[in-house]
mmCIF file of C-alpha atoms in Angstrom:
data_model
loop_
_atom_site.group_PDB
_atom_site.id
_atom_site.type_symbol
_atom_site.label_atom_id
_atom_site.label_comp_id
_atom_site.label_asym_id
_atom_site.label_seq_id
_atom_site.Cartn_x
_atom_site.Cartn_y
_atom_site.Cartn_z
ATOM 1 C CA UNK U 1 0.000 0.000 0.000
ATOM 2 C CA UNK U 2 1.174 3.706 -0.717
ATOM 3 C CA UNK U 3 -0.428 4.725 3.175
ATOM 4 C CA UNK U 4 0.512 4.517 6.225
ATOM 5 C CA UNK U 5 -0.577 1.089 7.820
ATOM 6 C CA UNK U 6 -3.906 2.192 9.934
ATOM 7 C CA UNK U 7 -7.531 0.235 10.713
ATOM 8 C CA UNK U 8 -10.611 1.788 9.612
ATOM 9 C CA UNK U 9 -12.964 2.573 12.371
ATOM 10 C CA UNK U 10 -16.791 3.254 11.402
ATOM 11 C CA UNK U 11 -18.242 6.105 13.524
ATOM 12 C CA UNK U 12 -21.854 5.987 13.230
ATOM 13 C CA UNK U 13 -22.407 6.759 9.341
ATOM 14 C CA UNK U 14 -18.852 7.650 8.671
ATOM 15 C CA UNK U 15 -15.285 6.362 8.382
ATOM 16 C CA UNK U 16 -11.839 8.097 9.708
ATOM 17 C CA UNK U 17 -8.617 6.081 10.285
ATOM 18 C CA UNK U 18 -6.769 5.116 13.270
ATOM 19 C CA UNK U 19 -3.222 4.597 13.373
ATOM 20 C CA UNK U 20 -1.756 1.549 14.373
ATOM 21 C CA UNK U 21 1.878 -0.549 14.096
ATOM 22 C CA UNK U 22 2.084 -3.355 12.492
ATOM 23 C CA UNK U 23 3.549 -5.037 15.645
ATOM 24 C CA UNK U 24 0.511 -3.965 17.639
ATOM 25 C CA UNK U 25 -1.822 -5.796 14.964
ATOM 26 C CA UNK U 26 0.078 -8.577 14.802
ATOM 27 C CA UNK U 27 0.514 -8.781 19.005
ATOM 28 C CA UNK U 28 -3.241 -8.410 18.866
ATOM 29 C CA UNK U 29 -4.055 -11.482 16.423
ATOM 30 C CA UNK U 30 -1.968 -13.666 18.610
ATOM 31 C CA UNK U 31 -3.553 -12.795 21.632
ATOM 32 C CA UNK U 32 -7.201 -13.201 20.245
ATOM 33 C CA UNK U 33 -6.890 -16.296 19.019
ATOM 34 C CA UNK U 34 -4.737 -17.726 21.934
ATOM 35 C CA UNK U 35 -2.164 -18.511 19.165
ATOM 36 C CA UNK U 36 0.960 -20.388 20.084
ATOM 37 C CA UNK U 37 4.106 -20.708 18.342
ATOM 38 C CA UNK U 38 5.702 -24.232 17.571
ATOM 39 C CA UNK U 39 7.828 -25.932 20.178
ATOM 40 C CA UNK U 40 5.738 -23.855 22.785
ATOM 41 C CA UNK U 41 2.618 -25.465 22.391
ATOM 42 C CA UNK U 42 0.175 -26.462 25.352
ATOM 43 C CA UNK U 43 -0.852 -30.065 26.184
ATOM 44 C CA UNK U 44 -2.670 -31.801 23.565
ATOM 45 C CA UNK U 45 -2.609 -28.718 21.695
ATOM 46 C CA UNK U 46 -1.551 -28.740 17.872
ATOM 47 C CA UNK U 47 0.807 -26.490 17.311
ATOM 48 C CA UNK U 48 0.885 -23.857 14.612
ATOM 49 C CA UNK U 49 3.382 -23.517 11.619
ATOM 50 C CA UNK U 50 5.375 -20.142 11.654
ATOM 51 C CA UNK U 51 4.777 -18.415 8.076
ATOM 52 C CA UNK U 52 7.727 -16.099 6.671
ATOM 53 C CA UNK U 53 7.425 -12.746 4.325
ATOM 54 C CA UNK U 54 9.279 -13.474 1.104
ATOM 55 C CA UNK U 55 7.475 -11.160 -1.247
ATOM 56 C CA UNK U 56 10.608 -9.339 -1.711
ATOM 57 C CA UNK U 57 12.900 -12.401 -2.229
ATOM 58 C CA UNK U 58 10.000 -13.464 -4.675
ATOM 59 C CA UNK U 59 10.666 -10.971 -7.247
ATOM 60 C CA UNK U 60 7.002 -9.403 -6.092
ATOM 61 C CA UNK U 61 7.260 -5.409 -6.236
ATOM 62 C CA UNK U 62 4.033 -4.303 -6.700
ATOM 63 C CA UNK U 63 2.463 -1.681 -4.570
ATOM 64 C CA UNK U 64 -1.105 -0.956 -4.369
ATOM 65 C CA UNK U 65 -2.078 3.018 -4.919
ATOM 66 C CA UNK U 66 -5.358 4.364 -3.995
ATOM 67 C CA UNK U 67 -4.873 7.365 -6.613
ATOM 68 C CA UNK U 68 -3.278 9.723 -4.011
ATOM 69 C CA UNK U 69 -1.256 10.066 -0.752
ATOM 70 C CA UNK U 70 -4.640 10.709 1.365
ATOM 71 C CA UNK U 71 -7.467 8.660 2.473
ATOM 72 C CA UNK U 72 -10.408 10.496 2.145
ATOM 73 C CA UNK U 73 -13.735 9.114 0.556
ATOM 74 C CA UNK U 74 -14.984 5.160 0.603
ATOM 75 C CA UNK U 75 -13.649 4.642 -2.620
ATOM 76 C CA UNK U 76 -10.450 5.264 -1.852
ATOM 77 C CA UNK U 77 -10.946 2.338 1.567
ATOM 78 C CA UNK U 78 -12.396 -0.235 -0.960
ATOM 79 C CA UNK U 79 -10.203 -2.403 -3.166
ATOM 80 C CA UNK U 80 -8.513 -4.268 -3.950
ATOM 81 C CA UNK U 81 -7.993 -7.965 -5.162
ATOM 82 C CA UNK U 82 -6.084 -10.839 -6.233
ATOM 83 C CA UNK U 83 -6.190 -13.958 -7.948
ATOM 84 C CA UNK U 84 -3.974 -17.109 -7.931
ATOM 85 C CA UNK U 85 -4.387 -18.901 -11.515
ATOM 86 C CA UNK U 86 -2.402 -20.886 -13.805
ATOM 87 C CA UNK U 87 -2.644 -18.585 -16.771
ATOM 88 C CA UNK U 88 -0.087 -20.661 -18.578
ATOM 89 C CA UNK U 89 -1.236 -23.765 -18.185
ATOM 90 C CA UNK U 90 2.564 -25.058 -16.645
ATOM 91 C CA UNK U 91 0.918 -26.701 -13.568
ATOM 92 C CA UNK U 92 1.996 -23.598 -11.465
ATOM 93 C CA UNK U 93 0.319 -20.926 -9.907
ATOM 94 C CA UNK U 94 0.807 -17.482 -11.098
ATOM 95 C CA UNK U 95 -0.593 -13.907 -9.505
ATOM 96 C CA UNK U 96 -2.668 -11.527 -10.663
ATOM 97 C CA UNK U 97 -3.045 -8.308 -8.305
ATOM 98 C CA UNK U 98 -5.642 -5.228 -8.794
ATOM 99 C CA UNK U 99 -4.636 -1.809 -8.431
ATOM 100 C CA UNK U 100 -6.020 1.246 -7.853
ATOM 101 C CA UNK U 101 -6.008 4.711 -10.151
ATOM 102 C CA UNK U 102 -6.164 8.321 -10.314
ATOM 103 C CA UNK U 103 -9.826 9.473 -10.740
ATOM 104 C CA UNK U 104 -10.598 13.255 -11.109
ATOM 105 C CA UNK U 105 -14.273 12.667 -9.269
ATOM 106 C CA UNK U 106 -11.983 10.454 -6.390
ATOM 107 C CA UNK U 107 -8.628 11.652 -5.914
ATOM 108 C CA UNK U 108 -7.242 14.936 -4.937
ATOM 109 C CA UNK U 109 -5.391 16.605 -7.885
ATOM 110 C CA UNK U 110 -2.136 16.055 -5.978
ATOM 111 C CA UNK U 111 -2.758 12.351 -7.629
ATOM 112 C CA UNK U 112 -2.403 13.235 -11.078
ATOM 113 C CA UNK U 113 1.355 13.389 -11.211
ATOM 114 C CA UNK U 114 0.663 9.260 -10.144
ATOM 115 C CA UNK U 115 -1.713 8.440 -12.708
ATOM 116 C CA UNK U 116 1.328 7.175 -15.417
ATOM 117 C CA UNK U 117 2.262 3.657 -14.124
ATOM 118 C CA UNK U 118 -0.618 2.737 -12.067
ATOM 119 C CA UNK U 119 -2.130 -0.546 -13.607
ATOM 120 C CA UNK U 120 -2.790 -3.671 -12.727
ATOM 121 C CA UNK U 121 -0.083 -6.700 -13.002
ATOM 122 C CA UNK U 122 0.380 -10.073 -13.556
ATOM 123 C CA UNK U 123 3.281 -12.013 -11.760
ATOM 124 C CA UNK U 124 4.327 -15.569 -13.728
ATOM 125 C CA UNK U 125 5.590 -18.303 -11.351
ATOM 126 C CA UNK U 126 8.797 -19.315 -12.161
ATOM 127 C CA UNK U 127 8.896 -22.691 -10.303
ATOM 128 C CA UNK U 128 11.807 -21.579 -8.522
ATOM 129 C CA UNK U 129 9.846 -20.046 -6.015
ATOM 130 C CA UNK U 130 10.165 -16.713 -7.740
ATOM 131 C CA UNK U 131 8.098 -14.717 -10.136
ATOM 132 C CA UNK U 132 8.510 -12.496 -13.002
ATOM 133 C CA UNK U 133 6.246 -9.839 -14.214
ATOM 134 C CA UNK U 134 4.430 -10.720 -17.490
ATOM 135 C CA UNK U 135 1.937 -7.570 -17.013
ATOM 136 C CA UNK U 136 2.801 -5.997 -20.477
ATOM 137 C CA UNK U 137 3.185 -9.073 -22.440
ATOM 138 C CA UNK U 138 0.487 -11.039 -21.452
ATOM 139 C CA UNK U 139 -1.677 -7.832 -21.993
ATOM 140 C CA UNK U 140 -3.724 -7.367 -18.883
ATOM 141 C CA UNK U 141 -2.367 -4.100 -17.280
ATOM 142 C CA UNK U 142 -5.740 -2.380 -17.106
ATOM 143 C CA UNK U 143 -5.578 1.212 -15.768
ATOM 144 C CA UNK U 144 -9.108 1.372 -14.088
ATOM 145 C CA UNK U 145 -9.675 1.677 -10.814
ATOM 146 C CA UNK U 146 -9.589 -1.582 -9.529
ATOM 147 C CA UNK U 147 -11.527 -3.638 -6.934
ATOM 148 C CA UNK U 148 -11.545 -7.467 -7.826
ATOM 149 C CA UNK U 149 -10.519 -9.749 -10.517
ATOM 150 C CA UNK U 150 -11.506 -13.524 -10.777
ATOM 151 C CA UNK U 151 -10.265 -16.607 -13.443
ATOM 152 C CA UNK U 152 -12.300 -18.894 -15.024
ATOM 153 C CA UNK U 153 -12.605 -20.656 -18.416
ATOM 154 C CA UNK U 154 -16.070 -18.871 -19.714
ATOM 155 C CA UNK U 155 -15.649 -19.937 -23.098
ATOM 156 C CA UNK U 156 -14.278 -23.270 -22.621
ATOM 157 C CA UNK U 157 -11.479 -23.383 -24.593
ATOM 158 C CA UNK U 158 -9.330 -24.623 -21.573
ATOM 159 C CA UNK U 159 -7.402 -21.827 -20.379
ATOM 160 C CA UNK U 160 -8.561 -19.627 -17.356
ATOM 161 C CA UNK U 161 -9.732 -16.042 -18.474
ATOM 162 C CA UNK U 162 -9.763 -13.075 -16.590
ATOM 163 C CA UNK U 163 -12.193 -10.823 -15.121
ATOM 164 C CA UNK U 164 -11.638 -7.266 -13.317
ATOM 165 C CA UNK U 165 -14.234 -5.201 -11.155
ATOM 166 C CA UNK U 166 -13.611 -1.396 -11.220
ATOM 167 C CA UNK U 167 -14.881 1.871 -10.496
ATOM 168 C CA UNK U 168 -16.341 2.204 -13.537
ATOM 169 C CA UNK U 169 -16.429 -0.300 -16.515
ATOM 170 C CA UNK U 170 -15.119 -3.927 -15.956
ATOM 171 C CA UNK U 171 -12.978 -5.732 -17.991
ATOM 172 C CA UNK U 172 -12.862 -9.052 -19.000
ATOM 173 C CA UNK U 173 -9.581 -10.627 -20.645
ATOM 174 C CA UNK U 174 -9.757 -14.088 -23.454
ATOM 175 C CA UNK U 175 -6.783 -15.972 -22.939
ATOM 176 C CA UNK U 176 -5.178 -16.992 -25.601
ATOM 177 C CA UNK U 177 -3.414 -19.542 -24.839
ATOM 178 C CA UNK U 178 -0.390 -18.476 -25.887
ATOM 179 C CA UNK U 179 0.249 -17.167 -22.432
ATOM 180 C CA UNK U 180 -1.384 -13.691 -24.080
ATOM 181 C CA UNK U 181 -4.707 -12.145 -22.920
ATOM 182 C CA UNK U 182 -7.205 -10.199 -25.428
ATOM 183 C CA UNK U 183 -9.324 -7.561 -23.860
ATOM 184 C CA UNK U 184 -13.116 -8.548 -24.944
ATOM 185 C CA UNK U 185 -15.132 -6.510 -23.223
ATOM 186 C CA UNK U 186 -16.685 -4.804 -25.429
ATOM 187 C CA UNK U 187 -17.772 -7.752 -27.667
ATOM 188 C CA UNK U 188 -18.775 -10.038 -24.978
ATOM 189 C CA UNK U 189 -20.829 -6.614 -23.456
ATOM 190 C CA UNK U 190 -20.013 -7.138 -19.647
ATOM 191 C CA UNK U 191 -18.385 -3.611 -18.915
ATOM 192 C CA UNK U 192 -21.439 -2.250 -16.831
ATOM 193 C CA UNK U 193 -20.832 1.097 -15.912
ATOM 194 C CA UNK U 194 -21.426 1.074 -11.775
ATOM 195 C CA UNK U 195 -19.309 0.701 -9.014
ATOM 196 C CA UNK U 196 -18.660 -2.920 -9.429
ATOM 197 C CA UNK U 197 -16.911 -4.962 -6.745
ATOM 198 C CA UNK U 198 -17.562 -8.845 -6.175
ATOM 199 C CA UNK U 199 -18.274 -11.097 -8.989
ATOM 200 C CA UNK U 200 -18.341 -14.812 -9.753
ATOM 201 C CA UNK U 201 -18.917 -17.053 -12.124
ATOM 202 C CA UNK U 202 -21.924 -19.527 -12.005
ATOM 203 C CA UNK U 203 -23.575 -22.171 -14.525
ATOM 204 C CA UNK U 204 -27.306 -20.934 -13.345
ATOM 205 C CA UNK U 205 -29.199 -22.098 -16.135
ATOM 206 C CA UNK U 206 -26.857 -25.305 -16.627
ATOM 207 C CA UNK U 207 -26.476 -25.020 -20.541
ATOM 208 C CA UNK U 208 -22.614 -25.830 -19.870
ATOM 209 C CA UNK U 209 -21.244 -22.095 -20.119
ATOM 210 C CA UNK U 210 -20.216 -20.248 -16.941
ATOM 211 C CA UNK U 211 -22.099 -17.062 -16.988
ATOM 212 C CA UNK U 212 -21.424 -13.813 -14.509
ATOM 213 C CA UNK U 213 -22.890 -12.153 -11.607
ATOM 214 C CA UNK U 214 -21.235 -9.191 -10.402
ATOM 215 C CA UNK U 215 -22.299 -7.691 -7.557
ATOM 216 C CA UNK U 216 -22.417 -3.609 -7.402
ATOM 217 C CA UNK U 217 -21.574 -1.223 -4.737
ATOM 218 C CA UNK U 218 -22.497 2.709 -3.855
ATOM 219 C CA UNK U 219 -23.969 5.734 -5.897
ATOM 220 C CA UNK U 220 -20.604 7.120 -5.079
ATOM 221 C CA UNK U 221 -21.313 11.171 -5.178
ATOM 222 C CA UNK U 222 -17.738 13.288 -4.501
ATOM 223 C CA UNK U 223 -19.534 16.399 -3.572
ATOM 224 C CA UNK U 224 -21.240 14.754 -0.767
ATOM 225 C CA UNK U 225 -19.221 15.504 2.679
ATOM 226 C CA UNK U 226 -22.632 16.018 5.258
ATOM 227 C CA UNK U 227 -20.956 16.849 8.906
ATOM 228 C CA UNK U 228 -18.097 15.153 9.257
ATOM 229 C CA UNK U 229 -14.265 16.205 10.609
ATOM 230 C CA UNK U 230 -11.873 16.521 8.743
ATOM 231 C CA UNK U 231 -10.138 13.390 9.049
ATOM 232 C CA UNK U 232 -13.100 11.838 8.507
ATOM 233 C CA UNK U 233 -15.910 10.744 5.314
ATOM 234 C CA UNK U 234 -18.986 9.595 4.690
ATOM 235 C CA UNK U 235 -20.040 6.292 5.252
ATOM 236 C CA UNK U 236 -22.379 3.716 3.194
ATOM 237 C CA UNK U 237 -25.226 4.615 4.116
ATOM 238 C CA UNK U 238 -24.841 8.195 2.877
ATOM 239 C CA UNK U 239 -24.907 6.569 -0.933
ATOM 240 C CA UNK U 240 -27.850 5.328 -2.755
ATOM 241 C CA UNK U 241 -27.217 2.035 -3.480
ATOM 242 C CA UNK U 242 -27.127 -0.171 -7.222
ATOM 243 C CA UNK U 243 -28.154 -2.897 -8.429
ATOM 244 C CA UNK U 244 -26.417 -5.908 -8.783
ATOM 245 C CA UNK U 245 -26.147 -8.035 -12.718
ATOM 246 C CA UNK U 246 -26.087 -11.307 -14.002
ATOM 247 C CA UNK U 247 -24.729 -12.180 -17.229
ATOM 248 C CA UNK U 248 -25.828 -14.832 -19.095
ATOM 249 C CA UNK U 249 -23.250 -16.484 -21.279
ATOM 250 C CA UNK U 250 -24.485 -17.058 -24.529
ATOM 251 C CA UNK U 251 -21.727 -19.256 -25.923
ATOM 252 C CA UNK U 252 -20.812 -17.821 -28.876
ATOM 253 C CA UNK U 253 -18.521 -15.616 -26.704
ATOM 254 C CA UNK U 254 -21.131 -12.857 -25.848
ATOM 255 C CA UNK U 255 -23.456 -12.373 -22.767
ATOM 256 C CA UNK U 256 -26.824 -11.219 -22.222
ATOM 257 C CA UNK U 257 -27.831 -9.075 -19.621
ATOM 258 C CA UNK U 258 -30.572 -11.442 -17.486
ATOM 259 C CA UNK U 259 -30.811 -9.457 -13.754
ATOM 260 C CA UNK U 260 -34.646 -8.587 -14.143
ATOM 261 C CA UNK U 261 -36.081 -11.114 -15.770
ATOM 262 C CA UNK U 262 -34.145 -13.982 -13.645
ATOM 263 C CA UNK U 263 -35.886 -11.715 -10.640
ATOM 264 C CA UNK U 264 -32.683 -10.084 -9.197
ATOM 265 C CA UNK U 265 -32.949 -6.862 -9.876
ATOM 266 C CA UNK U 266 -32.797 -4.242 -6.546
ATOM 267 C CA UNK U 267 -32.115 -1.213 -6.997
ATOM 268 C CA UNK U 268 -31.074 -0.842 -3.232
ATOM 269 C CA UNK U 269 -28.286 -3.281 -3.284
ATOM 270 C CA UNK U 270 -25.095 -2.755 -1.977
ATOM 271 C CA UNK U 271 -23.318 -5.600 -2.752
ATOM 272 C CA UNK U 272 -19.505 -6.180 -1.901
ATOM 273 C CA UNK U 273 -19.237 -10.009 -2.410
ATOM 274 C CA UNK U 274 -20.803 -12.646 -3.893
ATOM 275 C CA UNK U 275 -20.759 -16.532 -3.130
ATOM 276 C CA UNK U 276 -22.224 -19.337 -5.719
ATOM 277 C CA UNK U 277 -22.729 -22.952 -4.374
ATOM 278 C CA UNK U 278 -26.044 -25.413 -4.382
ATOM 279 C CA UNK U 279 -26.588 -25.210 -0.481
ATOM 280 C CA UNK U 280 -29.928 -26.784 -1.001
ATOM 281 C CA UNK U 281 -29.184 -29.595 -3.112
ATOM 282 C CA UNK U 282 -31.184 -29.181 -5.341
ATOM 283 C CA UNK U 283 -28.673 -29.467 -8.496
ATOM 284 C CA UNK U 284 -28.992 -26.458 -9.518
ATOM 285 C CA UNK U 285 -26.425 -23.191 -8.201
ATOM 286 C CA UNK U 286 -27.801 -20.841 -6.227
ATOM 287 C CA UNK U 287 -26.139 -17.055 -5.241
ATOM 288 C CA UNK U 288 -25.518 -15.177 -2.269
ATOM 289 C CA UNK U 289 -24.734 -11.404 -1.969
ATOM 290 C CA UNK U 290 -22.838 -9.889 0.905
ATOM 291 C CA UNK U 291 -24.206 -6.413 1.223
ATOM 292 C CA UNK U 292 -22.414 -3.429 3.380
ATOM 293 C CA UNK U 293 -25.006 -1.787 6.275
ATOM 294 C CA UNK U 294 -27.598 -3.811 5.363
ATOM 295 C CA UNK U 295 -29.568 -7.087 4.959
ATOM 296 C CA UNK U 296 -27.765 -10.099 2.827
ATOM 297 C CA UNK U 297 -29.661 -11.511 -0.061
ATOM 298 C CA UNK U 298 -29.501 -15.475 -0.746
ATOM 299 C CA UNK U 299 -31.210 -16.582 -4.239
ATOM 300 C CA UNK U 300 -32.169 -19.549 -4.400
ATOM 301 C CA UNK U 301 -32.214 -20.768 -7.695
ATOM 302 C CA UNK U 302 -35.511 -21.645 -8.521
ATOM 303 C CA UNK U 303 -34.332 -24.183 -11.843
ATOM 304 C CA UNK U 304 -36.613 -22.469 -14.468
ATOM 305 C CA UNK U 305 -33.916 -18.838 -15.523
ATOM 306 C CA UNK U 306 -35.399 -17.243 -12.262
ATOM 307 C CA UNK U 307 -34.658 -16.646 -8.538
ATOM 308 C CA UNK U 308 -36.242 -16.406 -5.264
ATOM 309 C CA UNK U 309 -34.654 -14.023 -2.138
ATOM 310 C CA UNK U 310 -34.850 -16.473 0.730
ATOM 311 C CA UNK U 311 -32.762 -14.867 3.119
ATOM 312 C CA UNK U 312 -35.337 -13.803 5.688
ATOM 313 C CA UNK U 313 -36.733 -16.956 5.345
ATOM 314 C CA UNK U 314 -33.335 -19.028 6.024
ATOM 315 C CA UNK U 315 -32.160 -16.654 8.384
ATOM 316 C CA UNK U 316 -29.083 -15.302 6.665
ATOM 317 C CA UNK U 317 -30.429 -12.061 5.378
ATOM 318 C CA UNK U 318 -29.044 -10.253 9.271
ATOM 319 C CA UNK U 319 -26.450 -11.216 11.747
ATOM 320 C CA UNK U 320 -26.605 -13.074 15.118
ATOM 321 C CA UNK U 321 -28.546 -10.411 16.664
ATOM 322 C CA UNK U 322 -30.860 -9.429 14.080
ATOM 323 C CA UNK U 323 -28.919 -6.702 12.864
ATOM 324 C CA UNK U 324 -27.785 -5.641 9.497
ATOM 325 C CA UNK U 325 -23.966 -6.338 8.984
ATOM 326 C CA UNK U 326 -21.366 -4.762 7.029
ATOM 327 C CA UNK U 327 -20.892 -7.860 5.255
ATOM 328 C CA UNK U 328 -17.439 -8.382 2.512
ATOM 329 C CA UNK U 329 -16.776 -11.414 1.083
ATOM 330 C CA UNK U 330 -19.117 -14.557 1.608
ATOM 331 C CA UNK U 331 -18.034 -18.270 1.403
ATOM 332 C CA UNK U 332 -19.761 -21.114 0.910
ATOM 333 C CA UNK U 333 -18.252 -24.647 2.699
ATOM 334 C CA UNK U 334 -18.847 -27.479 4.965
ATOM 335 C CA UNK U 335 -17.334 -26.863 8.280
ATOM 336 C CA UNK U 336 -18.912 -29.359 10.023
ATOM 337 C CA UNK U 337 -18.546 -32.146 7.770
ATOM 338 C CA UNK U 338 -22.582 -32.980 7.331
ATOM 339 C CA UNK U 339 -22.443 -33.224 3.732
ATOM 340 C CA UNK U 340 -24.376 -29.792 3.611
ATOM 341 C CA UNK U 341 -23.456 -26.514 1.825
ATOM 342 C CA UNK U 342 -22.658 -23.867 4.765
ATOM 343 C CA UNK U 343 -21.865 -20.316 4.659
ATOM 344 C CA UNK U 344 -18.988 -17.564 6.400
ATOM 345 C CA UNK U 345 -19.812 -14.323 5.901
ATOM 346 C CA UNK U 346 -17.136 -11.591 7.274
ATOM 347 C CA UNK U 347 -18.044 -8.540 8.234
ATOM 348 C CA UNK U 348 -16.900 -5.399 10.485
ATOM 349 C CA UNK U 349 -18.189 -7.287 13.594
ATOM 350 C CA UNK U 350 -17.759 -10.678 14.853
ATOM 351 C CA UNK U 351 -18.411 -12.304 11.498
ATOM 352 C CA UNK U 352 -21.499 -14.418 10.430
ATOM 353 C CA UNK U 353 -21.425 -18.510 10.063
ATOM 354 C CA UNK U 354 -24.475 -20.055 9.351
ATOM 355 C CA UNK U 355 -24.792 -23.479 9.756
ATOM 356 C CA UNK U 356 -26.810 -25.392 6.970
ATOM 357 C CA UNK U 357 -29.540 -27.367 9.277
ATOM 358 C CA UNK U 358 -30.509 -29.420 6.185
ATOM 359 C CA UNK U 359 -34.196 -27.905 7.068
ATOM 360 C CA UNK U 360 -34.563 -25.376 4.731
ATOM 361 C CA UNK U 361 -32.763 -22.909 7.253
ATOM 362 C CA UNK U 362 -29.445 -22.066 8.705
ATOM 363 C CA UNK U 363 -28.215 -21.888 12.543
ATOM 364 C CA UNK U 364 -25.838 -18.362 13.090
ATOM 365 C CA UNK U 365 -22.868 -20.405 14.903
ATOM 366 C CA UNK U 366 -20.213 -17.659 15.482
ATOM 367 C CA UNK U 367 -20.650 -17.596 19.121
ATOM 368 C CA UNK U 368 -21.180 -20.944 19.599
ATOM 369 C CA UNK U 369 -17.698 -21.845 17.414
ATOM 370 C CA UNK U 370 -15.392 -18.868 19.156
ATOM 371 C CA UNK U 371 -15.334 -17.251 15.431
ATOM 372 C CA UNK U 372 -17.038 -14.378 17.331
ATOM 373 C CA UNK U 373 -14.379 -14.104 20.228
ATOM 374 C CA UNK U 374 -11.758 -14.555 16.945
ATOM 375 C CA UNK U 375 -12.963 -12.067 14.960
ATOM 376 C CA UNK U 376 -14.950 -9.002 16.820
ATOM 377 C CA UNK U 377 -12.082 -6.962 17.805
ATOM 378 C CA UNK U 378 -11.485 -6.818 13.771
ATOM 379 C CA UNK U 379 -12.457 -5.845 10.100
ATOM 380 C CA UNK U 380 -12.538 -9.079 8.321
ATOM 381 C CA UNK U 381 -12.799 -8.712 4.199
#
């Protein structure tokens, strides 16, 4: 990052920063979780393996902008992701990390002299246990202001393409397969032109192409400051919100537009991740959004092009007290070894995990697991 190391802190509908070290944070997380470090380890406790930085060592210099030296609006806290994918098809994991821009509407002018270099890049493993940067010829240094990115063979040709979420229009990258990318946005018509931040990709209508559902943020407005200090912005709930969109993949490399008539289109959304799994078992894949200050949605996939909202009715559309979470990026899994889909949601509390009951509804389990104890003195994305 091109900041100082800090924690956000929400304060009622806005957002300032508070400075920490990284020694405190990393004191912190060990006390939590009650973490021990190998050859100290307590009786009939497992003890834990001690991880090492070697970024550097790696060959990995990227650093993440937000588009100026100053945090000071929501876009500027959001962002930004990563993917591990073997774009070469070697066997081997390579890196692909998001970056952020200069945006007139975002960043102070004091950005502009930061706006040449700032793309995206993609790191090639080497095998050696270092990488080498492949960003220009591979072809996928896009400039926008980046939130998430996500691989995936849509057109089935073998090879794992590449998708980006922005600030503005998303791109999606055809790989080659000649360890180039081609940008096709504008031909397979997925740009959108929202805040876009989580996406995935999802067979809903099970025709045997992966289609797209990307899940939009905030009505971000730069002249909007309401009452705040001055080391301080305004939050989400200051923002309209937008709605989310699913693509449907037609499989001639194109993609229709399908969020209102497969019944998921809110215009109140503010969606920051997105999940796809079949947690009811039903064969067919159904979609949850993680929204920020407000209630989740989980559509069930009703097997005919549509989709139901049964969140209230599962009881994962709120948190473990019935409140609306600031919820990031869902998971689907099965913790518990049942043989039934379950589902982590982080958030800026003590995090959500809903236990599938296999009755139509899921049991919130944070407390009950220690995740709360774990996770409620942090942000978790």
């Amino acid at each position: 990052m091109d900041r100082p190391g800090g924690l956000l802190r929400q304060q009622a509908r806005g957002w300032t920063m508070r400075r920490t070290t990284a020694g405190s944070v990393a004191l912190g997380l060990l006390l939590v979780l009650g973490l021990v470090l190998p050859g100290e380890g307590r009786s009939g406790q497992a003890e834990l393996p001690v991880l090492r930085d070697i970024t550097e060592e790696a060959g990995i210099t990227f650093v993440h902008s937000i588009g100026d030296q100053a945090l000071s609006n929501i876009v500027e806290s959001t962002g930004a992701g990563v993917a591990f994918f073997d774009y070469d098809g070697d066997g081997r994991l390579d890196i692909y990390l998001v970056n952020g821009s200069y945006r007139k509407e975002v960043n102070h002018p004091r950005g502009r002299r930061m706006a040449s270099g700032l793309r995206n890049a993609l790191y090639r493993n080497n095998g050696d246990g270092t990488f080498s940067d492949v960003t220009a010829k591979a072809g996928v240094g896009d400039d926008g202001y980046g939130m998430a990115c996500l691989a995936a063979d849509y057109d089935n040709d073998g090879d794992a393409d590449l998708f980006v979420t922005n600030y503005g229009p998303n791109v999606l990258y055809r790989n080659n397969g000649d360890g180039t990318f081609s940008d096709v946005t504008a031909k397979a018509g997925v740009a959108g032109d929202l805040w876009s931040v989580g996406c995935t990709f999802l067979d809903y209508d099970r025709d045997g192409f992966l289609d797209l559902f990307v899940a939009n943020y905030l009505d971000f407005d730069p002249k909007y400051r309401s009452f705040y200090a001055g080391d301080a912005f305004p939050g989400p709930l200051s923002y309209p919100g937008q709605p989310d969109a699913l693509y449907r993949n037609r499989g001639d490399g194109t993609f229709e537009e399908t969020t209102r008539a497969a019944g998921l289109f809110n215009p109140r959304g503010r969606g920051m991740g997105v999940a796809a799994s079949d947690f009811d078992d039903d064969g067919d894949t159904d979609i949850f959004v993680a929204n920020d200050a407000m209630e989740n949605y989980l559509y069930r996939n009703n097997g005919n092009g549509t989709f139901s909202n049964v969140a209230p009715l599962t009881g994962t559309g709120f948190g473990q007290n019935g409140e609306a979470t600031s919820a990031m990026g869902p998971e689907f899994g099965d913790f518990d070894r049942d043989g039934l889909i379950d589902l982590l949601v982080p958030d800026m509390g003590y995090g959500c995990l809903y236990r599938n009951t296999g009755r139509g509804f899921f049991e919130e389990m944070s407390a009950k697991t220690g995740l709360a104890a774990a996770a409620g003195q942090y942000t978790s994305w």
